[in-house]
mmCIF file of C-alpha atoms in Angstrom:
data_model
loop_
_atom_site.group_PDB
_atom_site.id
_atom_site.type_symbol
_atom_site.label_atom_id
_atom_site.label_comp_id
_atom_site.label_asym_id
_atom_site.label_seq_id
_atom_site.Cartn_x
_atom_site.Cartn_y
_atom_site.Cartn_z
ATOM 1 C CA UNK A 738 -12.044 -4.250 73.953
ATOM 2 C CA UNK A 739 -11.967 -0.881 71.791
ATOM 3 C CA UNK A 740 -8.081 -0.406 71.797
ATOM 4 C CA UNK A 741 -8.174 -4.194 70.444
ATOM 5 C CA UNK A 742 -10.409 -3.624 67.440
ATOM 6 C CA UNK A 743 -8.371 -0.195 66.960
ATOM 7 C CA UNK A 744 -4.471 -1.857 67.110
ATOM 8 C CA UNK A 745 -6.327 -4.628 64.425
ATOM 9 C CA UNK A 746 -7.630 -2.081 62.153
ATOM 10 C CA UNK A 747 -4.515 -0.513 62.553
ATOM 11 C CA UNK A 748 -3.044 -3.631 61.281
ATOM 12 C CA UNK A 749 -5.821 -4.220 58.719
ATOM 13 C CA UNK A 750 -4.581 -0.890 57.044
ATOM 14 C CA UNK A 751 -0.597 -1.418 57.318
ATOM 15 C CA UNK A 752 -1.145 -4.801 55.660
ATOM 16 C CA UNK A 753 -3.297 -3.352 52.625
ATOM 17 C CA UNK A 754 -1.389 -0.167 52.367
ATOM 18 C CA UNK A 755 2.015 -2.863 52.431
ATOM 19 C CA UNK A 756 0.103 -4.740 49.703
ATOM 20 C CA UNK A 757 -1.280 -2.011 47.496
ATOM 21 C CA UNK A 758 2.861 -0.475 47.722
ATOM 22 C CA UNK A 759 4.139 -4.094 46.683
ATOM 23 C CA UNK A 760 0.947 -3.984 43.580
ATOM 24 C CA UNK A 761 1.949 -1.081 42.674
ATOM 25 C CA UNK A 762 5.619 -2.301 42.495
ATOM 26 C CA UNK A 763 4.705 -4.987 40.677
ATOM 27 C CA UNK A 764 2.291 -3.140 38.452
ATOM 28 C CA UNK A 765 5.160 -0.679 37.303
ATOM 29 C CA UNK A 766 7.548 -3.958 36.604
ATOM 30 C CA UNK A 767 5.268 -5.197 34.463
ATOM 31 C CA UNK A 768 4.657 -1.943 32.940
ATOM 32 C CA UNK A 769 8.402 -1.590 32.056
ATOM 33 C CA UNK A 770 8.240 -5.531 31.094
ATOM 34 C CA UNK A 771 5.555 -4.470 28.591
ATOM 35 C CA UNK A 772 7.004 -1.478 27.793
ATOM 36 C CA UNK A 773 10.518 -2.626 26.824
ATOM 37 C CA UNK A 774 8.408 -5.399 24.554
ATOM 38 C CA UNK A 775 6.701 -3.228 22.999
ATOM 39 C CA UNK A 776 10.040 -0.612 21.815
ATOM 40 C CA UNK A 777 11.711 -3.724 21.166
ATOM 41 C CA UNK A 778 8.602 -4.745 18.948
ATOM 42 C CA UNK A 779 8.916 -1.359 17.368
ATOM 43 C CA UNK A 780 12.091 -1.580 16.491
ATOM 44 C CA UNK A 781 11.947 -4.577 14.973
ATOM 45 C CA UNK A 782 9.102 -2.892 12.766
ATOM 46 C CA UNK A 783 10.994 0.114 11.684
ATOM 47 C CA UNK A 784 13.692 -2.028 10.462
ATOM 48 C CA UNK A 785 11.521 -4.508 8.893
ATOM 49 C CA UNK A 786 10.118 -0.460 7.306
ATOM 50 C CA UNK A 787 13.383 0.127 6.268
ATOM 51 C CA UNK A 788 13.883 -3.119 4.359
ATOM 52 C CA UNK A 789 10.396 -2.417 2.866
ATOM 53 C CA UNK A 790 10.892 0.778 1.858
ATOM 54 C CA UNK A 791 14.613 -0.193 -0.198
ATOM 55 C CA UNK A 792 12.431 -2.981 -1.179
ATOM 56 C CA UNK A 793 10.248 -0.372 -2.600
ATOM 57 C CA UNK A 794 13.197 2.128 -3.942
ATOM 58 C CA UNK A 795 14.800 -0.934 -5.945
ATOM 59 C CA UNK A 796 11.592 -1.996 -7.855
ATOM 60 C CA UNK A 797 11.213 1.986 -8.604
ATOM 61 C CA UNK A 798 14.540 1.811 -10.062
ATOM 62 C CA UNK A 799 13.970 -1.424 -12.157
ATOM 63 C CA UNK A 800 10.404 -0.192 -12.992
ATOM 64 C CA UNK A 801 12.338 2.768 -14.425
ATOM 65 C CA UNK A 802 14.834 1.023 -16.370
ATOM 66 C CA UNK A 803 12.119 -1.409 -17.934
ATOM 67 C CA UNK A 804 10.205 1.814 -18.790
ATOM 68 C CA UNK A 805 13.131 3.136 -20.589
ATOM 69 C CA UNK A 806 13.552 0.067 -22.200
ATOM 70 C CA UNK A 807 10.249 -0.128 -23.517
ATOM 71 C CA UNK A 808 10.699 3.364 -24.794
ATOM 72 C CA UNK A 809 13.333 2.510 -26.783
ATOM 73 C CA UNK A 810 12.049 -0.929 -28.059
ATOM 74 C CA UNK A 811 9.214 1.244 -29.005
ATOM 75 C CA UNK A 812 11.596 3.899 -31.022
ATOM 76 C CA UNK A 813 13.138 1.553 -32.054
ATOM 77 C CA UNK A 814 9.860 -0.336 -33.642
ATOM 78 C CA UNK A 815 8.762 3.331 -35.047
ATOM 79 C CA UNK A 816 12.089 3.328 -36.755
ATOM 80 C CA UNK A 817 11.962 -0.498 -38.397
ATOM 81 C CA UNK A 818 8.603 0.000 -39.116
ATOM 82 C CA UNK A 819 9.227 2.748 -41.073
ATOM 83 C CA UNK A 820 11.961 1.058 -43.063
ATOM 84 C CA UNK A 821 9.948 -1.406 -43.660
ATOM 85 C CA UNK A 822 7.110 0.820 -44.993
ATOM 86 C CA UNK A 823 9.775 2.539 -47.246
ATOM 87 C CA UNK A 824 10.762 -0.675 -48.650
ATOM 88 C CA UNK A 825 7.860 -1.692 -49.355
ATOM 89 C CA UNK A 826 7.065 1.107 -50.725
ATOM 90 C CA UNK A 827 10.140 1.028 -53.326
ATOM 91 C CA UNK A 828 9.519 -2.342 -53.980
ATOM 92 C CA UNK A 829 5.947 -1.434 -55.224
ATOM 93 C CA UNK A 830 7.393 1.709 -57.316
ATOM 94 C CA UNK A 831 9.997 -0.506 -58.672
ATOM 95 C CA UNK A 832 7.094 -3.248 -59.762
ATOM 96 C CA UNK A 833 5.131 -0.433 -61.422
ATOM 97 C CA UNK A 834 8.302 0.318 -63.058
ATOM 98 C CA UNK A 835 8.654 -3.309 -64.487
ATOM 99 C CA UNK A 836 5.420 -3.478 -65.516
ATOM 100 C CA UNK A 837 5.831 0.098 -67.676
ATOM 101 C CA UNK A 838 9.033 -0.910 -69.280
#
């Protein structure tokens, strides 16, 4: 009777070891699959980040270009304003000369 109990205990332990070994293999496989999915996801995110970096660089170039345009237009406006002020001043001087004559 004790021998039967001992045999049964050994069978249960073997079955338990087999289960644990298979469960571990399944767990490892599952983790490998998850790791592969995360790696692919990370690759996708890296590509997306690279795309965003390119867009940002392009936007910065466009901003620099527009800033230069604004500076150029501002400079042109200053020149034009000086010309207008000069013309108005000349016009006032001529009117005064005409009135004096």
